[in-house]
Structures are given as structure tokens and as C-alpha cells.
PDB file of C-alpha atoms in Angstrom:
ATOM      1  CA  SER H   2      66.387  87.710 100.818  1.00 41.00           C
ATOM      2  CA  GLN H   3      67.480  84.317  99.585  1.00 47.00           C
ATOM      3  CA  GLN H   4      67.962  81.644 102.234  1.00 61.00           C
ATOM      4  CA  GLY H   5      70.836  80.035 100.342  1.00 70.00           C
ATOM      5  CA  GLU H   6      73.773  81.961  98.938  1.00 82.00           C
ATOM      6  CA  GLU H   7      76.238  80.206  96.650  1.00 87.00           C
ATOM      7  CA  ASP H   8      79.880  81.071  96.357  1.00 88.00           C
ATOM      8  CA  PRO H   9      81.534  81.688  93.988  1.00 93.00           C
ATOM      9  CA  GLN H  10      79.002  83.141  91.561  1.00 93.00           C
ATOM     10  CA  ALA H  11      81.084  81.846  88.668  1.00 95.00           C
ATOM     11  CA  LEU H  12      83.867  79.263  88.412  1.00 96.00           C
ATOM     12  CA  SER H  13      85.966  78.309  85.401  1.00 97.00           C
ATOM     13  CA  ILE H  14      88.361  75.327  85.534  1.00 97.00           C
ATOM     14  CA  GLN H  15      90.161  72.919  83.223  1.00 97.00           C
ATOM     15  CA  GLU H  16      88.703  69.561  82.382  1.00 97.00           C
ATOM     16  CA  GLY H  17      89.886  66.940  84.836  1.00 98.00           C
ATOM     17  CA  GLU H  18      90.224  69.356  87.750  1.00 98.00           C
ATOM     18  CA  ASN H  19      87.951  69.305  90.780  1.00 98.00           C
ATOM     19  CA  ALA H  20      85.268  71.954  91.267  1.00 97.00           C
ATOM     20  CA  THR H  21      84.050  73.103  94.668  1.00 97.00           C
ATOM     21  CA  MET H  22      80.981  75.239  95.243  1.00 97.00           C
ATOM     22  CA  ASN H  23      79.741  76.522  98.572  1.00 97.00           C
ATOM     23  CA  CYS H  24      76.322  77.364  99.928  1.00 95.00           C
ATOM     24  CA  SER H  25      75.547  79.304 103.085  1.00 94.00           C
ATOM     25  CA  TYR H  26      72.153  79.704 104.701  1.00 92.00           C
ATOM     26  CA  LYS H  27      70.717  81.683 107.556  1.00 89.00           C
ATOM     27  CA  THR H  28      68.235  79.636 109.571  1.00 86.00           C
ATOM     28  CA  SER H  29      67.992  76.043 110.755  1.00 88.00           C
ATOM     29  CA  ILE H  30      67.174  73.420 108.159  1.00 88.00           C
ATOM     30  CA  ASN H  31      66.071  69.810 108.023  1.00 88.00           C
ATOM     31  CA  ASN H  32      67.441  69.113 104.552  1.00 91.00           C
ATOM     32  CA  LEU H  33      69.553  70.726 101.867  1.00 94.00           C
ATOM     33  CA  GLN H  34      69.427  69.802  98.200  1.00 95.00           C
ATOM     34  CA  TRP H  35      71.700  70.509  95.238  1.00 96.00           C
ATOM     35  CA  TYR H  36      70.411  70.928  91.689  1.00 97.00           C
ATOM     36  CA  ARG H  37      72.042  71.380  88.279  1.00 98.00           C
ATOM     37  CA  GLN H  38      70.675  73.516  85.451  1.00 97.00           C
ATOM     38  CA  ASN H  39      71.989  73.312  81.916  1.00 96.00           C
ATOM     39  CA  SER H  40      71.567  76.446  79.841  1.00 94.00           C
ATOM     40  CA  GLY H  41      67.937  77.026  78.861  1.00 93.00           C
ATOM     41  CA  ARG H  42      66.711  73.880  80.620  1.00 95.00           C
ATOM     42  CA  GLY H  43      64.970  72.950  83.844  1.00 96.00           C
ATOM     43  CA  LEU H  44      66.713  71.982  87.057  1.00 97.00           C
ATOM     44  CA  VAL H  45      67.814  68.439  87.741  1.00 97.00           C
ATOM     45  CA  HIS H  46      68.047  67.113  91.286  1.00 97.00           C
ATOM     46  CA  LEU H  47      71.540  65.921  92.205  1.00 97.00           C
ATOM     47  CA  ILE H  48      71.636  65.050  95.865  1.00 97.00           C
ATOM     48  CA  LEU H  49      69.885  65.627  99.192  1.00 95.00           C
ATOM     49  CA  ILE H  50      71.625  65.760 102.531  1.00 96.00           C
ATOM     50  CA  ARG H  51      69.785  65.694 105.835  1.00 94.00           C
ATOM     51  CA  SER H  52      70.695  67.859 108.811  1.00 93.00           C
ATOM     52  CA  ASN H  53      71.964  64.829 110.746  1.00 95.00           C
ATOM     53  CA  GLU H  54      74.363  63.870 107.933  1.00 97.00           C
ATOM     54  CA  ARG H  55      77.800  65.400 107.471  1.00 97.00           C
ATOM     55  CA  GLU H  56      78.796  63.986 104.101  1.00 98.00           C
ATOM     56  CA  LYS H  57      77.167  62.234 101.181  1.00 98.00           C
ATOM     57  CA  HIS H  58      78.503  60.817  97.925  1.00 97.00           C
ATOM     58  CA  SER H  59      76.915  60.138  94.571  1.00 96.00           C
ATOM     59  CA  GLY H  60      79.260  59.103  91.779  1.00 97.00           C
ATOM     60  CA  ARG H  61      81.701  61.988  91.236  1.00 98.00           C
ATOM     61  CA  LEU H  62      79.725  64.245  93.574  1.00 98.00           C
ATOM     62  CA  ARG H  63      80.532  64.795  97.212  1.00 98.00           C
ATOM     63  CA  VAL H  64      78.368  66.999  99.417  1.00 98.00           C
ATOM     64  CA  THR H  65      79.218  68.110 102.920  1.00 98.00           C
ATOM     65  CA  LEU H  66      77.031  69.858 105.458  1.00 98.00           C
ATOM     66  CA  ASP H  67      78.158  71.823 108.497  1.00 97.00           C
ATOM     67  CA  THR H  68      75.086  72.847 110.442  1.00 95.00           C
ATOM     68  CA  SER H  69      77.153  74.737 113.025  1.00 95.00           C
ATOM     69  CA  LYS H  70      78.443  77.020 110.254  1.00 95.00           C
ATOM     70  CA  LYS H  71      75.186  76.855 108.301  1.00 95.00           C
ATOM     71  CA  SER H  72      77.048  75.910 105.161  1.00 96.00           C
ATOM     72  CA  SER H  73      77.303  73.154 102.586  1.00 97.00           C
ATOM     73  CA  SER H  74      79.727  72.395  99.797  1.00 97.00           C
ATOM     74  CA  LEU H  75      79.416  70.487  96.549  1.00 98.00           C
ATOM     75  CA  LEU H  76      82.571  68.912  95.139  1.00 98.00           C
ATOM     76  CA  ILE H  77      82.662  67.570  91.596  1.00 98.00           C
ATOM     77  CA  THR H  78      85.751  65.442  91.025  1.00 98.00           C
ATOM     78  CA  ALA H  79      87.486  64.821  87.690  1.00 98.00           C
ATOM     79  CA  SER H  80      85.329  67.412  85.929  1.00 97.00           C
ATOM     80  CA  ARG H  81      84.116  66.906  82.377  1.00 97.00           C
ATOM     81  CA  ALA H  82      82.879  69.323  79.733  1.00 96.00           C
ATOM     82  CA  ALA H  83      79.367  67.973  80.317  1.00 97.00           C
ATOM     83  CA  ASP H  84      79.503  69.298  83.885  1.00 98.00           C
ATOM     84  CA  THR H  85      79.275  72.855  82.516  1.00 98.00           C
ATOM     85  CA  ALA H  86      76.064  74.170  84.071  1.00 97.00           C
ATOM     86  CA  SER H  87      74.708  76.279  86.906  1.00 96.00           C
ATOM     87  CA  TYR H  88      74.467  74.639  90.310  1.00 97.00           C
ATOM     88  CA  PHE H  89      71.931  75.641  92.954  1.00 96.00           C
ATOM     89  CA  CYS H  90      71.471  74.769  96.571  1.00 95.00           C
ATOM     90  CA  ALA H  91      67.974  74.678  98.021  1.00 93.00           C
ATOM     91  CA  THR H  92      66.980  74.623 101.669  1.00 91.00           C
ATOM     92  CA  ASP H  93      63.727  73.731 103.333  1.00 83.00           C
ATOM     93  CA  ALA H  94      63.845  76.226 106.166  1.00 66.00           C
ATOM     94  CA  VAL H  95      60.753  78.206 105.239  1.00 67.00           C
ATOM     95  CA  VAL H  96      57.432  76.963 106.566  1.00 63.00           C
ATOM     96  CA  VAL H  97      54.281  78.312 104.939  1.00 63.00           C
ATOM     97  CA  GLN H  98      50.912  77.289 106.301  1.00 61.00           C
ATOM     98  CA  GLY H  99      52.301  74.055 107.658  1.00 56.00           C
ATOM     99  CA  ALA H 100      54.169  73.106 104.493  1.00 62.00           C
ATOM    100  CA  GLN H 101      57.909  73.352 104.115  1.00 65.00           C
ATOM    101  CA  LYS H 102      58.905  74.859 100.797  1.00 81.00           C
ATOM    102  CA  LEU H 103      62.280  74.986  99.125  1.00 87.00           C
ATOM    103  CA  VAL H 104      64.164  78.228  98.833  1.00 87.00           C
ATOM    104  CA  PHE H 105      66.829  78.361  96.112  1.00 91.00           C
ATOM    105  CA  GLY H 106      70.061  80.273  96.103  1.00 90.00           C
ATOM    106  CA  GLN H 107      71.314  82.315  93.151  1.00 91.00           C
ATOM    107  CA  GLY H 108      73.570  79.585  91.858  1.00 94.00           C
ATOM    108  CA  THR H 109      77.170  79.044  90.816  1.00 95.00           C
ATOM    109  CA  ARG H 110      77.875  79.089  87.092  1.00 96.00           C
ATOM    110  CA  LEU H 111      80.483  76.408  86.375  1.00 97.00           C
ATOM    111  CA  THR H 112      82.434  76.321  83.124  1.00 97.00           C
ATOM    112  CA  ILE H 113      84.694  73.389  82.293  1.00 97.00           C
ATOM    113  CA  ASN H 114      87.326  74.266  79.691  1.00 96.00           C
ATOM    114  CA  PRO H 115      88.595  71.484  77.412  1.00 91.00           C
TER     115      PRO H 115
ATOM    116  CA  ASP F   2      58.449  58.032  80.325  1.00 61.00           C
ATOM    117  CA  GLY F   3      57.265  60.028  83.337  1.00 71.00           C
ATOM    118  CA  GLY F   4      57.959  63.697  83.524  1.00 94.00           C
ATOM    119  CA  ILE F   5      56.787  67.264  83.363  1.00 97.00           C
ATOM    120  CA  THR F   6      55.839  68.966  80.137  1.00 97.00           C
ATOM    121  CA  GLN F   7      55.736  72.721  79.809  1.00 98.00           C
ATOM    122  CA  SER F   8      54.374  74.506  76.795  1.00 97.00           C
ATOM    123  CA  PRO F   9      54.974  76.557  74.856  1.00 97.00           C
ATOM    124  CA  LYS F  10      58.756  76.789  74.961  1.00 96.00           C
ATOM    125  CA  TYR F  11      58.652  80.436  73.870  1.00 96.00           C
ATOM    126  CA  LEU F  12      55.796  82.886  74.368  1.00 95.00           C
ATOM    127  CA  PHE F  13      55.344  86.519  73.470  1.00 92.00           C
ATOM    128  CA  ARG F  14      52.929  88.808  75.254  1.00 89.00           C
ATOM    129  CA  LYS F  15      51.419  91.984  73.922  1.00 89.00           C
ATOM    130  CA  GLU F  16      50.690  94.953  76.129  1.00 84.00           C
ATOM    131  CA  GLY F  17      47.535  94.427  78.218  1.00 86.00           C
ATOM    132  CA  GLN F  18      47.263  90.770  77.317  1.00 91.00           C
ATOM    133  CA  ASN F  19      46.902  87.800  79.642  1.00 94.00           C
ATOM    134  CA  VAL F  20      48.834  84.689  78.670  1.00 95.00           C
ATOM    135  CA  THR F  21      48.648  81.169  80.069  1.00 97.00           C
ATOM    136  CA  LEU F  22      51.568  78.803  80.486  1.00 98.00           C
ATOM    137  CA  SER F  23      50.816  75.106  80.535  1.00 98.00           C
ATOM    138  CA  CYS F  24      52.316  72.545  82.922  1.00 98.00           C
ATOM    139  CA  GLU F  25      51.370  68.865  82.847  1.00 98.00           C
ATOM    140  CA  GLN F  26      52.890  66.020  84.860  1.00 97.00           C
ATOM    141  CA  ASN F  27      52.405  62.265  84.719  1.00 96.00           C
ATOM    142  CA  LEU F  28      54.438  61.458  87.813  1.00 96.00           C
ATOM    143  CA  ASN F  29      51.359  61.170  90.039  1.00 94.00           C
ATOM    144  CA  HIS F  30      52.782  63.888  92.279  1.00 93.00           C
ATOM    145  CA  ASP F  31      50.477  65.767  94.618  1.00 91.00           C
ATOM    146  CA  ALA F  32      52.518  68.964  94.847  1.00 91.00           C
ATOM    147  CA  MET F  33      53.204  71.339  91.986  1.00 94.00           C
ATOM    148  CA  TYR F  34      55.087  74.634  91.854  1.00 94.00           C
ATOM    149  CA  TRP F  35      55.680  77.622  89.608  1.00 97.00           C
ATOM    150  CA  TYR F  36      58.961  79.523  89.725  1.00 96.00           C
ATOM    151  CA  ARG F  37      60.243  82.588  87.964  1.00 97.00           C
ATOM    152  CA  GLN F  38      63.915  82.837  86.998  1.00 96.00           C
ATOM    153  CA  ASP F  39      65.488  86.100  85.857  1.00 94.00           C
ATOM    154  CA  PRO F  40      68.840  86.119  84.001  1.00 87.00           C
ATOM    155  CA  GLY F  41      71.719  85.033  86.225  1.00 81.00           C
ATOM    156  CA  GLN F  42      69.398  84.660  89.195  1.00 83.00           C
ATOM    157  CA  GLY F  43      67.982  81.909  91.294  1.00 87.00           C
ATOM    158  CA  LEU F  44      64.390  80.729  91.368  1.00 93.00           C
ATOM    159  CA  ARG F  45      61.605  82.639  93.057  1.00 94.00           C
ATOM    160  CA  LEU F  46      58.386  80.898  93.999  1.00 93.00           C
ATOM    161  CA  ILE F  47      55.213  82.272  92.427  1.00 96.00           C
ATOM    162  CA  TYR F  48      52.536  79.779  93.487  1.00 95.00           C
ATOM    163  CA  TYR F  49      52.388  76.237  94.738  1.00 92.00           C
ATOM    164  CA  SER F  50      49.716  73.627  95.188  1.00 92.00           C
ATOM    165  CA  GLN F  51      49.796  70.674  97.547  1.00 89.00           C
ATOM    166  CA  ILE F  52      46.530  69.139  96.449  1.00 90.00           C
ATOM    167  CA  VAL F  53      43.839  69.466  93.805  1.00 93.00           C
ATOM    168  CA  ASN F  54      41.610  72.536  94.174  1.00 94.00           C
ATOM    169  CA  ASP F  55      43.997  74.191  96.599  1.00 93.00           C
ATOM    170  CA  PHE F  56      46.971  76.484  96.016  1.00 93.00           C
ATOM    171  CA  GLN F  57      49.022  78.995  97.952  1.00 91.00           C
ATOM    172  CA  LYS F  58      50.807  82.217  97.052  1.00 92.00           C
ATOM    173  CA  GLY F  59      54.556  82.155  96.983  1.00 91.00           C
ATOM    174  CA  ASP F  60      56.941  85.062  97.328  1.00 90.00           C
ATOM    175  CA  ILE F  61      56.020  86.901  94.127  1.00 94.00           C
ATOM    176  CA  ALA F  62      52.364  86.048  93.362  1.00 96.00           C
ATOM    177  CA  GLU F  63      51.229  89.554  92.373  1.00 96.00           C
ATOM    178  CA  GLY F  64      50.215  89.706  88.722  1.00 96.00           C
ATOM    179  CA  TYR F  65      49.900  85.934  88.400  1.00 97.00           C
ATOM    180  CA  SER F  66      47.057  83.458  88.856  1.00 98.00           C
ATOM    181  CA  VAL F  67      46.827  79.657  88.862  1.00 98.00           C
ATOM    182  CA  SER F  68      44.290  76.866  88.987  1.00 98.00           C
ATOM    183  CA  ARG F  69      44.529  73.233  90.038  1.00 97.00           C
ATOM    184  CA  GLU F  70      41.448  71.452  88.755  1.00 97.00           C
ATOM    185  CA  LYS F  71      43.287  68.217  87.977  1.00 97.00           C
ATOM    186  CA  LYS F  72      46.165  66.507  89.717  1.00 96.00           C
ATOM    187  CA  GLU F  73      48.150  66.426  86.478  1.00 97.00           C
ATOM    188  CA  SER F  74      47.764  70.067  85.494  1.00 98.00           C
ATOM    189  CA  PHE F  75      48.803  73.390  87.039  1.00 98.00           C
ATOM    190  CA  PRO F  76      48.493  76.235  84.498  1.00 98.00           C
ATOM    191  CA  LEU F  77      49.899  79.683  85.253  1.00 98.00           C
ATOM    192  CA  THR F  78      48.309  82.855  83.892  1.00 97.00           C
ATOM    193  CA  VAL F  79      50.479  85.922  83.615  1.00 96.00           C
ATOM    194  CA  THR F  80      48.034  88.803  83.780  1.00 94.00           C
ATOM    195  CA  SER F  81      48.338  92.330  82.421  1.00 90.00           C
ATOM    196  CA  ALA F  82      48.880  93.440  86.028  1.00 89.00           C
ATOM    197  CA  GLN F  83      52.359  91.860  85.903  1.00 90.00           C
ATOM    198  CA  LYS F  84      54.324  94.811  84.561  1.00 87.00           C
ATOM    199  CA  ASN F  85      57.638  93.033  84.125  1.00 91.00           C
ATOM    200  CA  PRO F  86      56.777  89.536  82.916  1.00 93.00           C
ATOM    201  CA  THR F  87      59.886  88.891  80.829  1.00 94.00           C
ATOM    202  CA  ALA F  88      61.524  85.861  82.466  1.00 96.00           C
ATOM    203  CA  PHE F  89      62.051  82.115  82.308  1.00 97.00           C
ATOM    204  CA  TYR F  90      59.183  80.248  83.990  1.00 98.00           C
ATOM    205  CA  LEU F  91      59.736  76.828  85.487  1.00 98.00           C
ATOM    206  CA  CYS F  92      57.144  74.355  86.678  1.00 97.00           C
ATOM    207  CA  ALA F  93      58.012  71.583  89.133  1.00 95.00           C
ATOM    208  CA  SER F  94      56.333  68.765  90.991  1.00 94.00           C
ATOM    209  CA  SER F  95      57.124  66.571  93.944  1.00 92.00           C
ATOM    210  CA  ILE F  96      55.771  63.989  96.290  1.00 88.00           C
ATOM    211  CA  ASP F  97      54.775  66.226  99.178  1.00 76.00           C
ATOM    212  CA  ARG F  98      54.796  64.779 102.636  1.00 68.00           C
ATOM    213  CA  GLY F  99      55.332  68.197 104.204  1.00 66.00           C
ATOM    214  CA  THR F 100      58.791  67.043 105.266  1.00 69.00           C
ATOM    215  CA  GLY F 101      60.876  69.009 102.757  1.00 69.00           C
ATOM    216  CA  ASP F 102      62.914  65.925 101.898  1.00 81.00           C
ATOM    217  CA  GLN F 103      61.539  65.154  98.470  1.00 86.00           C
ATOM    218  CA  PRO F 104      63.308  66.256  95.290  1.00 91.00           C
ATOM    219  CA  GLN F 105      61.458  68.481  92.898  1.00 92.00           C
ATOM    220  CA  HIS F 106      61.185  67.454  89.250  1.00 95.00           C
ATOM    221  CA  PHE F 107      61.288  70.269  86.751  1.00 97.00           C
ATOM    222  CA  GLY F 108      59.995  70.877  83.269  1.00 97.00           C
ATOM    223  CA  ASP F 109      62.170  72.561  80.639  1.00 97.00           C
ATOM    224  CA  GLY F 110      60.597  75.949  81.091  1.00 97.00           C
ATOM    225  CA  THR F 111      58.772  78.605  79.106  1.00 98.00           C
ATOM    226  CA  ARG F 112      60.589  81.768  78.084  1.00 97.00           C
ATOM    227  CA  LEU F 113      58.186  84.707  78.100  1.00 96.00           C
ATOM    228  CA  SER F 114      58.976  87.974  76.379  1.00 93.00           C
ATOM    229  CA  ILE F 115      57.144  91.245  75.776  1.00 87.00           C
ATOM    230  CA  LEU F 116      56.354  92.233  72.197  1.00 83.00           C
TER     231      LEU F 116
END
């Protein structure tokens, strides 16, 4: 099963509103990353938060991490039409032959209505 | 401009045919990955390679094969043994220090369909 689970699966809001997406995971992690995927394109890295960090900002993005609840949230403030995309969290909890590999959740599909 | 190039963008496979998806990167990254994405789903890891001439199976390697003869290139072959190959295939690369704290850079994918 997927390590990361995003919630909600889909979110539709008006331009200018804030959008919040959540990610829960099952086992201990060192890092958690958020990615964006526009329709029919590859993923683009947004932000990485380490297990010893609680909050991180990048422009209009704010990510929080609660390791006690095994959850993270991504907040996009003052949303724009260009923010319409799917957003994925990825955790590094799985170790395969000495190498940590990312495990992606199923994503939240965000639609910003003009 | 550095990046990852996947080709072709669209690919059609006939019954019993093997097809190869190309992935080239000029980011000088050691690690490369292949993922499969089904509609409305997340990414599942097919194969990954941390270094030239070495690669490891991911979660869904059956019916796929890879090679890593050059640092820049990591082609994926979808064999006839893969009975449900219709999906969006994404290639990625990263600096790999085995610490899990490096972002992955993605190509724009290849959409594979059955004829």
C-alpha cells in the first residue's frame, strides 16, 4: 500500500482563496517532499521538509510536518488559476538494499475556478 | 538548459511486441528512476539505478526491463510479458547520496497505449 495518502482526493476553490492539502504516512521518515503535476506533464519538486522541522515556507507555499501524527499539510495562499494541478507528497521511509527511495501518495487534484 | 528528455511522447504497442522508452538526462545525476502512473493514481516505482551498470527492481518490475550503460541514459523496455502496459511512464533523476533528501527531477513522460 502507498506510504503517503493525500486528503482530499479532489479540491475545487475560487481564485484568491487558500487551498490546504493533507498527507498522512505510516512509518517513520527522515524527509517529506511535495510535488506538483500539471495535466499530462512530469512532476515538479515544490518543497522538502526534514523530520526535525515543523514548518517551511516557499513563496505562497507553506508546509507543516507533525511527526507525532505522521502527517503533513501543504497550504497554497492566494490561489491562482495557474495553481490548478495535482499535488503529491512523497516520503523516504522505504529502504531498499541500503538506498532510501521515495514513495508517492495518490495525490490531490486541485482546481482553481476563476 | 539542463533537464530530462523522454521520447517519444506517445507510443502505441501491438500485441506481443516489445517497445522501448527513452530517457536522457544532462544533469550529471547518478540516480535515475522509472515510474508508472495510471489515471488518477500516484506513481509506482518500476526500476531504479544508483550508478552506471547497476539497477534495482522497484515495486512493479515484472514485464519490464532496463539498462544503464551510460550515466545519461536509462531506457525502459516494456516487454510482451506486461499484459496491461497502458499507462503514463515517467522518468526521473536525482543526486543520490542515499539520504532521501534530494529532489527528483522528472521528464514530461511517455503515454503508452495498446493498439
